[in-house]
mmCIF file of C-alpha atoms in Angstrom:
data_model
loop_
_atom_site.group_PDB
_atom_site.id
_atom_site.type_symbol
_atom_site.label_atom_id
_atom_site.label_comp_id
_atom_site.label_asym_id
_atom_site.label_seq_id
_atom_site.Cartn_x
_atom_site.Cartn_y
_atom_site.Cartn_z
ATOM 1 C CA MET L 1287 0.000 0.000 0.000
ATOM 2 C CA ALA L 1288 2.931 2.310 0.663
ATOM 3 C CA SER L 1289 4.189 2.051 -2.914
ATOM 4 C CA LEU L 1290 0.748 3.062 -4.168
ATOM 5 C CA GLY L 1291 0.913 6.289 -2.167
ATOM 6 C CA LYS L 1292 0.939 8.637 -5.144
ATOM 7 C CA LEU L 1293 -1.974 6.818 -6.729
ATOM 8 C CA VAL L 1294 -3.999 6.940 -3.527
ATOM 9 C CA LYS L 1295 -3.275 10.610 -2.831
ATOM 10 C CA THR L 1296 -4.094 11.947 -6.290
ATOM 11 C CA LYS L 1297 -7.434 13.629 -6.821
ATOM 12 C CA ASP L 1298 -7.448 12.865 -10.556
ATOM 13 C CA ILE L 1299 -8.570 9.250 -10.000
ATOM 14 C CA THR L 1300 -12.098 8.562 -8.815
ATOM 15 C CA LEU L 1301 -12.820 6.744 -5.582
ATOM 16 C CA SER L 1302 -14.333 3.723 -7.357
ATOM 17 C CA THR L 1303 -11.147 3.307 -9.424
ATOM 18 C CA LYS L 1304 -9.029 3.488 -6.264
ATOM 19 C CA VAL L 1305 -11.222 0.785 -4.681
ATOM 20 C CA CYS L 1306 -10.658 -1.442 -7.722
ATOM 21 C CA ILE L 1307 -6.906 -0.857 -7.506
ATOM 22 C CA VAL L 1308 -6.827 -1.859 -3.840
ATOM 23 C CA ARG L 1309 -8.924 -4.957 -4.501
ATOM 24 C CA THR L 1310 -6.725 -6.097 -7.392
ATOM 25 C CA MET L 1311 -3.254 -5.078 -6.225
ATOM 26 C CA VAL L 1312 -3.242 -5.007 -2.411
ATOM 27 C CA PHE L 1313 -5.693 -7.643 -1.190
ATOM 28 C CA PRO L 1314 -4.242 -10.535 -3.264
ATOM 29 C CA VAL L 1315 -0.825 -9.847 -1.752
ATOM 30 C CA VAL L 1316 -2.271 -9.808 1.755
ATOM 31 C CA THR L 1317 -4.281 -12.979 1.246
ATOM 32 C CA TYR L 1318 -1.558 -15.003 -0.462
ATOM 33 C CA GLY L 1319 -1.866 -18.573 0.782
ATOM 34 C CA CYS L 1320 -4.940 -17.815 2.884
ATOM 35 C CA GLU L 1321 -6.616 -21.026 1.726
ATOM 36 C CA SER L 1322 -4.599 -22.961 4.291
ATOM 37 C CA TRP L 1323 -4.852 -20.527 7.209
ATOM 38 C CA THR L 1324 -6.661 -21.390 10.397
ATOM 39 C CA ILE L 1325 -8.122 -18.031 11.331
ATOM 40 C CA LYS L 1326 -8.252 -17.189 15.009
ATOM 41 C CA LYS L 1327 -9.809 -14.106 16.587
ATOM 42 C CA ALA L 1328 -6.529 -12.182 16.651
ATOM 43 C CA LEU L 1329 -5.855 -12.781 12.955
ATOM 44 C CA CYS L 1330 -9.445 -11.921 12.078
ATOM 45 C CA HIS L 1331 -9.120 -8.655 14.002
ATOM 46 C CA ARG L 1332 -5.815 -7.836 12.244
ATOM 47 C CA ASN L 1333 -7.375 -8.485 8.827
ATOM 48 C CA ASP L 1334 -10.352 -6.256 9.620
ATOM 49 C CA THR L 1335 -8.065 -3.523 10.938
ATOM 50 C CA PHE L 1336 -5.886 -3.625 7.832
ATOM 51 C CA GLU L 1337 -8.903 -3.556 5.538
ATOM 52 C CA LEU L 1338 -10.373 -0.493 7.237
ATOM 53 C CA TRP L 1339 -6.954 1.170 7.255
ATOM 54 C CA CYS L 1340 -6.814 0.718 3.471
ATOM 55 C CA TRP L 1341 -10.345 2.033 2.999
ATOM 56 C CA ARG L 1342 -9.635 5.101 5.160
ATOM 57 C CA LYS L 1343 -6.597 5.975 3.024
ATOM 58 C CA LEU L 1344 -8.594 6.202 -0.204
ATOM 59 C CA PRO L 1345 -10.926 9.124 0.587
ATOM 60 C CA ARG L 1346 -8.123 10.625 2.730
ATOM 61 C CA ILE L 1347 -10.076 10.596 5.987
ATOM 62 C CA PRO L 1348 -7.753 11.717 8.790
ATOM 63 C CA TRP L 1349 -7.844 9.890 12.106
ATOM 64 C CA ILE L 1350 -8.707 13.188 13.801
ATOM 65 C CA ALA L 1351 -12.021 13.311 11.913
ATOM 66 C CA ARG L 1352 -13.415 10.496 14.113
ATOM 67 C CA ARG L 1353 -15.491 8.866 11.424
ATOM 68 C CA SER L 1354 -16.971 5.487 12.314
ATOM 69 C CA ASN L 1355 -16.098 2.327 10.430
ATOM 70 C CA THR L 1356 -19.636 2.024 9.104
ATOM 71 C CA PHE L 1357 -19.403 5.567 7.724
ATOM 72 C CA VAL L 1358 -16.182 4.682 5.909
ATOM 73 C CA LEU L 1359 -17.685 1.488 4.473
ATOM 74 C CA GLN L 1360 -20.764 3.387 3.277
ATOM 75 C CA GLU L 1361 -18.585 5.990 1.614
ATOM 76 C CA ILE L 1362 -16.492 3.348 -0.142
ATOM 77 C CA LYS L 1363 -19.623 1.349 -1.112
ATOM 78 C CA THR L 1364 -17.880 -2.001 -0.774
ATOM 79 C CA ASN L 1365 -20.006 -5.094 -1.078
ATOM 80 C CA ASN L 1366 -17.764 -7.759 0.450
ATOM 81 C CA SER L 1367 -15.077 -7.690 3.071
ATOM 82 C CA LEU L 1368 -11.591 -9.127 3.153
ATOM 83 C CA GLU L 1369 -12.809 -11.799 5.561
ATOM 84 C CA ALA L 1370 -15.534 -12.874 3.123
ATOM 85 C CA MET L 1371 -12.982 -13.011 0.313
ATOM 86 C CA ILE L 1372 -10.727 -15.257 2.425
ATOM 87 C CA MET L 1373 -13.613 -17.594 3.243
ATOM 88 C CA ARG L 1374 -14.637 -17.792 -0.412
ATOM 89 C CA LEU L 1375 -11.076 -18.778 -1.358
ATOM 90 C CA LYS L 1376 -11.032 -21.393 1.412
ATOM 91 C CA LEU L 1377 -14.280 -22.931 0.188
ATOM 92 C CA LYS L 1378 -13.009 -23.041 -3.392
ATOM 93 C CA TYR L 1379 -9.852 -24.796 -2.199
ATOM 94 C CA PHE L 1380 -11.922 -27.235 -0.125
ATOM 95 C CA GLY L 1381 -13.994 -28.163 -3.176
ATOM 96 C CA HIS L 1382 -10.858 -28.532 -5.269
ATOM 97 C CA ILE L 1383 -9.318 -30.942 -2.756
ATOM 98 C CA LEU L 1384 -12.445 -33.062 -2.322
ATOM 99 C CA ARG L 1385 -12.967 -33.485 -6.062
ATOM 100 C CA ARG L 1386 -9.451 -34.903 -6.535
ATOM 101 C CA HIS L 1387 -9.023 -38.666 -6.507
ATOM 102 C CA ASP L 1388 -6.409 -40.326 -4.279
ATOM 103 C CA SER L 1389 -4.617 -37.132 -3.278
ATOM 104 C CA LEU L 1390 -2.493 -36.741 -0.185
ATOM 105 C CA GLU L 1391 -4.343 -33.550 0.824
ATOM 106 C CA LYS L 1392 -7.704 -35.296 0.714
ATOM 107 C CA THR L 1393 -6.407 -38.213 2.763
ATOM 108 C CA LEU L 1394 -4.957 -35.894 5.388
ATOM 109 C CA MET L 1395 -8.066 -33.736 5.568
ATOM 110 C CA LEU L 1396 -10.566 -36.573 5.877
ATOM 111 C CA GLY L 1397 -8.424 -39.161 7.625
ATOM 112 C CA LYS L 1398 -8.158 -39.785 11.324
ATOM 113 C CA ILE L 1399 -4.768 -40.063 12.970
ATOM 114 C CA GLU L 1400 -4.331 -42.940 15.370
ATOM 115 C CA GLY L 1401 -3.143 -42.167 18.873
ATOM 116 C CA THR L 1402 -4.279 -40.355 21.970
ATOM 117 C CA GLN L 1403 -5.643 -36.843 22.139
ATOM 118 C CA ARG L 1404 -3.753 -34.014 23.773
ATOM 119 C CA ARG L 1405 -4.788 -32.752 27.132
ATOM 120 C CA GLY L 1406 -6.736 -29.530 27.384
ATOM 121 C CA GLN L 1407 -8.854 -27.687 24.876
ATOM 122 C CA GLN L 1408 -8.608 -28.977 21.336
ATOM 123 C CA ARG L 1409 -7.060 -26.727 18.731
ATOM 124 C CA ARG L 1410 -9.186 -25.126 16.083
ATOM 125 C CA ARG L 1411 -8.951 -27.121 12.861
ATOM 126 C CA TRP L 1412 -9.175 -25.895 9.298
ATOM 127 C CA ILE L 1413 -12.054 -28.221 8.502
ATOM 128 C CA ASP L 1414 -14.020 -26.834 11.460
ATOM 129 C CA GLU L 1415 -13.959 -23.375 9.882
ATOM 130 C CA VAL L 1416 -15.307 -24.768 6.617
ATOM 131 C CA THR L 1417 -18.151 -26.622 8.328
ATOM 132 C CA GLU L 1418 -19.041 -23.551 10.423
ATOM 133 C CA ALA L 1419 -19.058 -21.263 7.390
ATOM 134 C CA THR L 1420 -21.375 -23.529 5.425
ATOM 135 C CA ASN L 1421 -23.510 -24.732 8.385
ATOM 136 C CA MET L 1422 -23.220 -28.268 7.023
ATOM 137 C CA LYS L 1423 -21.680 -31.457 8.331
ATOM 138 C CA LEU L 1424 -18.677 -32.982 6.607
ATOM 139 C CA LEU L 1425 -20.684 -35.782 4.990
ATOM 140 C CA GLU L 1426 -23.176 -33.277 3.557
ATOM 141 C CA LEU L 1427 -20.295 -31.184 2.246
ATOM 142 C CA ARG L 1428 -18.763 -34.168 0.471
ATOM 143 C CA VAL L 1429 -22.026 -34.802 -1.379
ATOM 144 C CA ALA L 1430 -22.465 -31.095 -2.194
ATOM 145 C CA VAL L 1431 -18.938 -30.799 -3.561
ATOM 146 C CA ILE L 1432 -19.372 -33.784 -5.849
ATOM 147 C CA ASP L 1433 -22.632 -32.308 -7.212
ATOM 148 C CA ARG L 1434 -20.856 -28.972 -7.628
#
């Protein structure tokens, strides 16, 4: 975002064009490899903070102005957030893995590892995020992915 400073600060480019530039040049760099992330609350908060920081730079809203986040989002007129984009990429990757035949990724994702469980609270798994986002069980997801 820093290297796009002159583009962001110019008044010759419209706000909608600046939004398209950020979506095509900044967000893909930030979300590189996000298909395999397990998103926790801290990472989700950092992604939201970065997204709003980017959106505040475009109309040149100073931090002294005390504009709310909803005001900034209404001014930008964005329809989907960075978090929604990450989840969409995760779901596309999930479908890609489940449609493959005899792949190592599919075996690891669906297979159970023999042994004993760790003590304490279980860690958040990648597959849990997918099932929560779709509100479907894993067996239902397997059928839905095959039907495409």
